[in-house]
PDB file of C-alpha atoms in Angstrom:
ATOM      1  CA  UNK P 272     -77.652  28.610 -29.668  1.00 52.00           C
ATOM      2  CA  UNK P 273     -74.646  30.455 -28.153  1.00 72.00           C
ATOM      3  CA  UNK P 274     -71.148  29.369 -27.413  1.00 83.00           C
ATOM      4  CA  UNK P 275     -71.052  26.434 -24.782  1.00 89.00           C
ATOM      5  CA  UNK P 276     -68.838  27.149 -21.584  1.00 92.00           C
ATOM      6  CA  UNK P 277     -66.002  26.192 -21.518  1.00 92.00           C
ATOM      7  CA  UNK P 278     -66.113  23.402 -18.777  1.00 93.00           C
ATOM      8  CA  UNK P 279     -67.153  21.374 -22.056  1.00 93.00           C
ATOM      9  CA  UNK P 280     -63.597  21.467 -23.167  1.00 94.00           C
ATOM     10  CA  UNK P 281     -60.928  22.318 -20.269  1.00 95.00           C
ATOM     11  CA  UNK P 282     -59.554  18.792 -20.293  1.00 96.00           C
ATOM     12  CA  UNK P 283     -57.008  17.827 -22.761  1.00 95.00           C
ATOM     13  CA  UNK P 284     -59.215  14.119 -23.803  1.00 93.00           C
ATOM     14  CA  UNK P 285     -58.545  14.395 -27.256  1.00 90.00           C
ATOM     15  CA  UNK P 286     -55.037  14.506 -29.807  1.00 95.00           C
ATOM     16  CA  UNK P 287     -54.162  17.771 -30.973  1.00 96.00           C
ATOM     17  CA  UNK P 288     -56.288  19.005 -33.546  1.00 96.00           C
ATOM     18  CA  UNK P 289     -54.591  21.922 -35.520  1.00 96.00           C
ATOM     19  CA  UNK P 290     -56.020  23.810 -38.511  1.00 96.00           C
ATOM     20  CA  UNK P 291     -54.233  22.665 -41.378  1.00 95.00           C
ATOM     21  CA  UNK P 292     -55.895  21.840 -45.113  1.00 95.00           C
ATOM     22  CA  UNK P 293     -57.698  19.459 -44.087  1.00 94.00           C
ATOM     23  CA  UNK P 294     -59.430  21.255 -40.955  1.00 93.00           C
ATOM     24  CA  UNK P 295     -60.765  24.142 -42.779  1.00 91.00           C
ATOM     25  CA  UNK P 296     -62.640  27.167 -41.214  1.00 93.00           C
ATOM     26  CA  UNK P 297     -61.454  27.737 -38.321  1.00 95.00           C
ATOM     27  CA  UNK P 298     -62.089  30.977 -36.428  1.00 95.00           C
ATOM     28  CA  UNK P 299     -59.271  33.547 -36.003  1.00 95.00           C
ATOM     29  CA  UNK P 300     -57.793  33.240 -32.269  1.00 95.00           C
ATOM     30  CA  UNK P 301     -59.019  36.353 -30.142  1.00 95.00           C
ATOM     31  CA  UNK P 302     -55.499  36.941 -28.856  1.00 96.00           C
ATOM     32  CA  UNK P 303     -53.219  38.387 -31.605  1.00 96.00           C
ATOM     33  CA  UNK P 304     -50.994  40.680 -29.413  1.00 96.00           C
ATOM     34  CA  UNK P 305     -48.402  38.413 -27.178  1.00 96.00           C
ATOM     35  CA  UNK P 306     -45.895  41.320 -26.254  1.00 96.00           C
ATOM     36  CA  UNK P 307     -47.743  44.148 -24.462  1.00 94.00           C
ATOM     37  CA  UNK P 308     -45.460  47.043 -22.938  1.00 94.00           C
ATOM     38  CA  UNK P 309     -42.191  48.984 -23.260  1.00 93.00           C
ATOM     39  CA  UNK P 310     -41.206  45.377 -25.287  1.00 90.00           C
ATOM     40  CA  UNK P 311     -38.465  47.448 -26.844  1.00 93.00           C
ATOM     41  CA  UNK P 312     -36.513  48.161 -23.672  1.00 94.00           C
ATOM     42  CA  UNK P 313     -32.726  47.008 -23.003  1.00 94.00           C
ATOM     43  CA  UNK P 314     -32.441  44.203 -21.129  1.00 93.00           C
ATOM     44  CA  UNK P 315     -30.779  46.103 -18.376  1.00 93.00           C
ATOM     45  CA  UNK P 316     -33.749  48.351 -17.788  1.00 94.00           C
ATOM     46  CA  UNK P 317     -35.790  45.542 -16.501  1.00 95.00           C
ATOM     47  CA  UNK P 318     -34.287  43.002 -14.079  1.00 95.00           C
ATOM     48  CA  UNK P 319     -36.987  41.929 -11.948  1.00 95.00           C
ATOM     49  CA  UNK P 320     -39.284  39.122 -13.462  1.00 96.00           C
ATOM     50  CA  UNK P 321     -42.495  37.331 -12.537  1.00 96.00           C
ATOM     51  CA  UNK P 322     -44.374  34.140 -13.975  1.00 97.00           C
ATOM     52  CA  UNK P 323     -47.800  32.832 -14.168  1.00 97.00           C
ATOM     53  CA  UNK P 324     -47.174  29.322 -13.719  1.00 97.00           C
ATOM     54  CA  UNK P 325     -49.906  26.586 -14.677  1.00 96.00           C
ATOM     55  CA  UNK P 326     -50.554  24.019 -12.137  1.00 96.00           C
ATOM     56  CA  UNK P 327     -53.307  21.605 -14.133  1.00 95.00           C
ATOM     57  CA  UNK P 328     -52.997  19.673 -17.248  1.00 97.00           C
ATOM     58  CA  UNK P 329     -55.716  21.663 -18.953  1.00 96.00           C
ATOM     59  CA  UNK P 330     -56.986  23.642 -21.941  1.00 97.00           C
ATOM     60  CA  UNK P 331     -57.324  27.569 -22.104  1.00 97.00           C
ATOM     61  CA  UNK P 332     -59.213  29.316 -24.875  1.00 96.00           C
ATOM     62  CA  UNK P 333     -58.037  32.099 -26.267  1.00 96.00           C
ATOM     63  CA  UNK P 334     -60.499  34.023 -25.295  1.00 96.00           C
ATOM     64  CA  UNK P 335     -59.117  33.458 -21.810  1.00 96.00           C
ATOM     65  CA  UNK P 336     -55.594  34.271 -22.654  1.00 97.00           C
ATOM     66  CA  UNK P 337     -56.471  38.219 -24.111  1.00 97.00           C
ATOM     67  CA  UNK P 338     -58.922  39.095 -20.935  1.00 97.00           C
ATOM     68  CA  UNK P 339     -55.993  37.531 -18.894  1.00 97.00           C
ATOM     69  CA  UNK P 340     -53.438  39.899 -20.881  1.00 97.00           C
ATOM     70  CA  UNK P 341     -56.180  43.192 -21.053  1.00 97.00           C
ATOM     71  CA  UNK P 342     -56.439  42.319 -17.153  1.00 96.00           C
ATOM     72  CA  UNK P 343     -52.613  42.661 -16.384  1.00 97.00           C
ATOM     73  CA  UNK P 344     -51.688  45.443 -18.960  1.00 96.00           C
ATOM     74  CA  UNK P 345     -54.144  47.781 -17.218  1.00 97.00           C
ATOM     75  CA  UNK P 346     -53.552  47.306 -13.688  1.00 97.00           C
ATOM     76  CA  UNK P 347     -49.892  47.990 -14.275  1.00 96.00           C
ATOM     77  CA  UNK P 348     -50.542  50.731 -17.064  1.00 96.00           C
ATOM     78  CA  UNK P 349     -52.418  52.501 -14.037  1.00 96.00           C
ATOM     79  CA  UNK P 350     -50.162  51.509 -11.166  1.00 95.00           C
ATOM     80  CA  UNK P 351     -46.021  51.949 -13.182  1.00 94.00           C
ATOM     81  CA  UNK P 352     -47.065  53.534 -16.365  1.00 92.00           C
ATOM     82  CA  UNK P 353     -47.168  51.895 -19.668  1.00 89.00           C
ATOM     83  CA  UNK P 354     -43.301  52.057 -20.654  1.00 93.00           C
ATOM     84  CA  UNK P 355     -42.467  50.750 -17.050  1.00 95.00           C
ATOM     85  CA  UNK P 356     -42.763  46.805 -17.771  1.00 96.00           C
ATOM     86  CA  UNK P 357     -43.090  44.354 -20.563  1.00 96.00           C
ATOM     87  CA  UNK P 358     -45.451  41.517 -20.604  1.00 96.00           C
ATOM     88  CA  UNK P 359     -45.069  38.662 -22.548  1.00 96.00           C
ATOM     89  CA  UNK P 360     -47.897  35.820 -22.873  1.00 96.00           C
ATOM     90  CA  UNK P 361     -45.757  32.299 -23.225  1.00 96.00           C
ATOM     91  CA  UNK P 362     -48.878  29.831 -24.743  1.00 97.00           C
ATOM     92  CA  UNK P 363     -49.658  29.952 -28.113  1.00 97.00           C
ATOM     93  CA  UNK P 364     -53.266  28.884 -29.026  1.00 97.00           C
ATOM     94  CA  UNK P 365     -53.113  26.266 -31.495  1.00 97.00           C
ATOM     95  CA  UNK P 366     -55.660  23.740 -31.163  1.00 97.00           C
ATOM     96  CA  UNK P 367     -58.872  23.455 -32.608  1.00 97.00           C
ATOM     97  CA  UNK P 368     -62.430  23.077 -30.390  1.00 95.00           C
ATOM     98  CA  UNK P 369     -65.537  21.330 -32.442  1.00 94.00           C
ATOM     99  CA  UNK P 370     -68.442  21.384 -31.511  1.00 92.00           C
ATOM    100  CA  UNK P 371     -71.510  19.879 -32.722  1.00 90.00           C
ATOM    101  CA  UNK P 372     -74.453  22.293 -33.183  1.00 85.00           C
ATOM    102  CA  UNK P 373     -77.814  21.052 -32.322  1.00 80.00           C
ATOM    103  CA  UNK P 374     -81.287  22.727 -32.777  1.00 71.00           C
ATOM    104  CA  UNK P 375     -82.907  24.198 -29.741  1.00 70.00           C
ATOM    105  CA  UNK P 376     -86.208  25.549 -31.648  1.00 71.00           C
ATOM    106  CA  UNK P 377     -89.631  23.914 -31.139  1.00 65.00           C
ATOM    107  CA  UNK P 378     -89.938  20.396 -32.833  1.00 65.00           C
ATOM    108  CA  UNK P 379     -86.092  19.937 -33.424  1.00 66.00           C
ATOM    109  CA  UNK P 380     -86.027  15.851 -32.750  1.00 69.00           C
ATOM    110  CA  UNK P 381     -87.861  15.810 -35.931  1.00 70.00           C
ATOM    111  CA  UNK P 382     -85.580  18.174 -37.768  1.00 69.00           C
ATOM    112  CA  UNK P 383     -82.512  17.099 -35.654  1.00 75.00           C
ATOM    113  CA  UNK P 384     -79.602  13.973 -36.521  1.00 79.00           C
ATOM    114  CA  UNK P 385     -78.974  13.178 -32.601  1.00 82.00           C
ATOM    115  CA  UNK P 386     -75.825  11.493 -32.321  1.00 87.00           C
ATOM    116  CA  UNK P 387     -75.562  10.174 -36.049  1.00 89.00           C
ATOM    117  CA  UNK P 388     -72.160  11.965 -38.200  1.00 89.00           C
ATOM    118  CA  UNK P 389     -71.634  13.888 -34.960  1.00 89.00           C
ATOM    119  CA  UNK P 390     -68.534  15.294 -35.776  1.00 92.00           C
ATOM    120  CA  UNK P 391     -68.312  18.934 -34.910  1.00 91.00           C
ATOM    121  CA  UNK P 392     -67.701  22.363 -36.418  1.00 93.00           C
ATOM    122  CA  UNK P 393     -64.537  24.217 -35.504  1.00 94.00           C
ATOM    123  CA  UNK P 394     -65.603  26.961 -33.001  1.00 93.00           C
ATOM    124  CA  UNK P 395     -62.357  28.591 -31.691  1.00 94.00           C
ATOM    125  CA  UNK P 396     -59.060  27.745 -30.581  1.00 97.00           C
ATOM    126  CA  UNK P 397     -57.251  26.682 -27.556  1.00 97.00           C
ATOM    127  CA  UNK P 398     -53.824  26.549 -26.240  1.00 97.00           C
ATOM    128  CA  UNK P 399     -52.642  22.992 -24.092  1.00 97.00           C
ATOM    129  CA  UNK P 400     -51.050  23.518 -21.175  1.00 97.00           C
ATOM    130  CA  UNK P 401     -48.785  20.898 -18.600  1.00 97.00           C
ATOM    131  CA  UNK P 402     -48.019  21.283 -15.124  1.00 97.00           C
ATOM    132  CA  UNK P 403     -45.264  23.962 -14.529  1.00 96.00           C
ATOM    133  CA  UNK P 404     -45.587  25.491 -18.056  1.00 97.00           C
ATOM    134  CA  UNK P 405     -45.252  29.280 -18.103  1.00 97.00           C
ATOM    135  CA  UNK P 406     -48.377  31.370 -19.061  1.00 96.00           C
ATOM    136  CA  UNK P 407     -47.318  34.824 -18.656  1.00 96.00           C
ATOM    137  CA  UNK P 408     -44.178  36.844 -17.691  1.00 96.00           C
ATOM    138  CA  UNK P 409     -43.814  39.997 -16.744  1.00 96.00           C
ATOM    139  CA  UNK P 410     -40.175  42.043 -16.707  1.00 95.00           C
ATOM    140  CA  UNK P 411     -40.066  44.893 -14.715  1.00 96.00           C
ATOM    141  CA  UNK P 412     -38.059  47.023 -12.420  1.00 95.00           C
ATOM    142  CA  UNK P 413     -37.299  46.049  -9.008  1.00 95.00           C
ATOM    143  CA  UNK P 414     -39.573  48.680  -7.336  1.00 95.00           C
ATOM    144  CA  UNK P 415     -42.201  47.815  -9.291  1.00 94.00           C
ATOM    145  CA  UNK P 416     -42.441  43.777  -7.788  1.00 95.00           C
ATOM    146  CA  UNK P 417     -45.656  44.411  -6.050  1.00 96.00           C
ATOM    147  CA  UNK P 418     -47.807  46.022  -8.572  1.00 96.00           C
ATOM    148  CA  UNK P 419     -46.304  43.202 -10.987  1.00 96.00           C
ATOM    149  CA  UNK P 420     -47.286  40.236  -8.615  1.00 97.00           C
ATOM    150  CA  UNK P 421     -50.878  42.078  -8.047  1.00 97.00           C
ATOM    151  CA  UNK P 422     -51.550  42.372 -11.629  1.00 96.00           C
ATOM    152  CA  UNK P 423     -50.613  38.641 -12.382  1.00 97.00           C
ATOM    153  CA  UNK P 424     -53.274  37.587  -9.281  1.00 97.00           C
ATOM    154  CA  UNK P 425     -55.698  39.742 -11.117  1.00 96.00           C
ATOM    155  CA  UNK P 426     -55.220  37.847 -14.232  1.00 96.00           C
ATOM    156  CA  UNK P 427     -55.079  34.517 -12.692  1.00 96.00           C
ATOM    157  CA  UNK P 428     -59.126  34.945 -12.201  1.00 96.00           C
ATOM    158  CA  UNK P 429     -59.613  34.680 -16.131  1.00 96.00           C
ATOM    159  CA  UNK P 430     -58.546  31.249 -15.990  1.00 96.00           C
ATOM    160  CA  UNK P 431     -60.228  28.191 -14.958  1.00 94.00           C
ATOM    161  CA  UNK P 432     -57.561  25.670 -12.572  1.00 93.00           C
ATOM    162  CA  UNK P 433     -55.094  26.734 -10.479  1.00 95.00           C
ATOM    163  CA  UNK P 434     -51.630  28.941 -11.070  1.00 96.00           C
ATOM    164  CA  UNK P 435     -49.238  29.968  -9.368  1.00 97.00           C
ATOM    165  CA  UNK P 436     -47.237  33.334  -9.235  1.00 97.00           C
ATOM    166  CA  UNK P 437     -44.082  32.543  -8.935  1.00 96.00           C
ATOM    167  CA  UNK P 438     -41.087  35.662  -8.782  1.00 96.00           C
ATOM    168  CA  UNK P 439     -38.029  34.156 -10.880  1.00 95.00           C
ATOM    169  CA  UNK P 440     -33.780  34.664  -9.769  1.00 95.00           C
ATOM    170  CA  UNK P 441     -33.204  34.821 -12.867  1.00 95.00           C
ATOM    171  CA  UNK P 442     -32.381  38.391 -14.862  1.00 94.00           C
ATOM    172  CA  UNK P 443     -35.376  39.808 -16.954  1.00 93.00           C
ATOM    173  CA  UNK P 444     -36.395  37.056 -19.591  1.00 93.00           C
ATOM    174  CA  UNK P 445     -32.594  36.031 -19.982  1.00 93.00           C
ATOM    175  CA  UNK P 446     -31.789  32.512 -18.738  1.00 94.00           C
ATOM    176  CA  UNK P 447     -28.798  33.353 -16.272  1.00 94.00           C
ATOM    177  CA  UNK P 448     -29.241  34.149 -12.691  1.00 95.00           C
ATOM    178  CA  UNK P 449     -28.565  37.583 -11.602  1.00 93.00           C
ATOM    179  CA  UNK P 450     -25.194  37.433 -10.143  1.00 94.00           C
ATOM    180  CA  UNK P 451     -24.201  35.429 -12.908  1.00 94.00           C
ATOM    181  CA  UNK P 452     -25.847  38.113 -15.636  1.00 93.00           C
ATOM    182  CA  UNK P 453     -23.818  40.675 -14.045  1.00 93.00           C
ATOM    183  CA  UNK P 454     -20.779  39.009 -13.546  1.00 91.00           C
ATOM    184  CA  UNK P 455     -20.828  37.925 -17.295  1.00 89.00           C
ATOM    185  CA  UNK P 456     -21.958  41.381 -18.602  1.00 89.00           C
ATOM    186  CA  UNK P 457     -19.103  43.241 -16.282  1.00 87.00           C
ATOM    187  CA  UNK P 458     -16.351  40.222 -18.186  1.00 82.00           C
ATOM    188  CA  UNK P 459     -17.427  40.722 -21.791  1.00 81.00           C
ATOM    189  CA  UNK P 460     -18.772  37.299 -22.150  1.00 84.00           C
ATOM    190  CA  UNK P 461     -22.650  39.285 -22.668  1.00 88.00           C
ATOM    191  CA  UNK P 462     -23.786  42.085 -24.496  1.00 85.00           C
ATOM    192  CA  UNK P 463     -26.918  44.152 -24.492  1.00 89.00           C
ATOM    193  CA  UNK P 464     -29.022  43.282 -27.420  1.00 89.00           C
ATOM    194  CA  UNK P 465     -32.537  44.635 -27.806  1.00 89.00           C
ATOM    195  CA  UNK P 466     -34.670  42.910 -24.726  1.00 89.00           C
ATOM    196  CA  UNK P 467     -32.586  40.137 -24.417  1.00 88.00           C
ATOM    197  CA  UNK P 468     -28.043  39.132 -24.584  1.00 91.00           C
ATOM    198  CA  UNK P 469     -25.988  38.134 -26.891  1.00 88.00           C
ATOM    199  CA  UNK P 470     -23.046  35.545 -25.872  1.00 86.00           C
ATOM    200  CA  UNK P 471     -19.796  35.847 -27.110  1.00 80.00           C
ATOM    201  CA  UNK P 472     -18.234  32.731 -27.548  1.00 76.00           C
ATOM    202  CA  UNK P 473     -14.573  32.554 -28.500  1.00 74.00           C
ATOM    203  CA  UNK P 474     -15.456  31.603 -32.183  1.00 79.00           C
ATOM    204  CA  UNK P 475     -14.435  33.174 -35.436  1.00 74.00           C
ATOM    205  CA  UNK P 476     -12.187  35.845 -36.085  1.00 82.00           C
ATOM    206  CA  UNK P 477      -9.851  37.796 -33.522  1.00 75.00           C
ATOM    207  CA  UNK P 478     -10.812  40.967 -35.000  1.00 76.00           C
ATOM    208  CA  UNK P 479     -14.113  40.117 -34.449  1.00 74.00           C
ATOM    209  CA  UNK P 480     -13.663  39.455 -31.156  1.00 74.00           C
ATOM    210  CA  UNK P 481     -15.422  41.253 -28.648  1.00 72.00           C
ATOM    211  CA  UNK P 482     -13.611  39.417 -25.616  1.00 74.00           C
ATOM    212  CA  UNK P 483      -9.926  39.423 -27.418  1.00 73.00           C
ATOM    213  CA  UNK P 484     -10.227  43.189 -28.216  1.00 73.00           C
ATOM    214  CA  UNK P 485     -11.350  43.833 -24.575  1.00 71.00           C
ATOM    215  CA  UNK P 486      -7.715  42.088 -23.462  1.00 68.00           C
ATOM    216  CA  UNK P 487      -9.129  38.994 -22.205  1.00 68.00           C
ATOM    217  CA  UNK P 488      -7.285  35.378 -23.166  1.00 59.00           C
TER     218      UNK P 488
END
């Protein structure tokens, strides 16, 4: 018997089931890579940003979520080049999917319990999703915005429901809008570090400072 499809278990029916030490043997989730991409580059490199929004109160395996990620890291590795963006997948696959395995072979009602101590084996994992939670972002640079928002449709077929693409104001996977971001960066009050900003707040130390030693109040 092979793995049922997944219509069996889109729907979020049950409580979340997590492995712990008491839900034992659990298969390994499929998806073990969640930042894909130049994931290394400053957060000035890469201002535009796109989502994959879900629309659906739903399960998706994760199964789902690496062809969805393998689907978007190749069409832009072909279209910008692979140190041109930086995906990141936003759902984290933690709950467990039973199922309970029945014979299929010739004279299995005999063999066979039916219904009775039909609690299931774990067979993967799957990640729960609400309406307007982010699946996938992608930072890139501003010329790139259609090959981004092409790759994303491409990997919206891997999942069952609907999404929606959805191009963000905001600066790269920072939370301030871009006028803001470079208003604050120009003033001090931000500073570059790694793929995302630092804040400086006017805490601690006025030799440690970075707004007082730039001459600001």
């Amino acid at each position: 018997m092979g793995r049922r499809p997944f219509r069996c278990y889109r729907y979020q029916k049950n409580k979340p089931y997590i492995k712990s030490r008491y839900c034992r043997g659990v298969p390994e989730s499929k998806i073990k890579i969640y930042d894909v991409g130049a994931k290394k580059a400053p957060v000035d490199l890469f201002p535009f940003v796109c989502h994959l929004v879900c629309d659906e109160k739903q399960q998706i395996s994760s199964e789902a979520l690496e062809a969805c990620r393998i689907a978007v890291n190749k069409h832009l590795t072909n279209t910008v080049g692979k140190d041109a963006y930086h995906i990141r997948v936003r759902v984290h696959p933690f709950h467990v999917i039973r199922a309970n395995k029945m014979l299929s072979c010739a004279g299995a009602d005999r063999l066979s319990s039916g219904m009775r101590h039909s609690y299931g084996k774990p067979i993967g994992v799957a990640a729960r999703v609400d309406i307007g939670q982010i699946l996938l972002s992608v930072r890139a640079k501003d010329a790139a915005e259609p090959n981004v928002v092409e790759a994303i449709r491409r990997g919206k077929f891997k999942f069952a429901g609907r999404q929606k693409i959805l191009k963000s104001l905001k600066w790269g996977f920072t939370k301030y809008p871009r006028a803001e971001y470079v208003r604050l960066r120009k003033s001090g009050e931000l500073s570059a570090d790694g793929n995302i900003v630092k804040v400086h707040n006017r805490h601690g130390l006025l030799e440690n400072n970075a707004l007082y030693l730039a001459g600001q109040e």
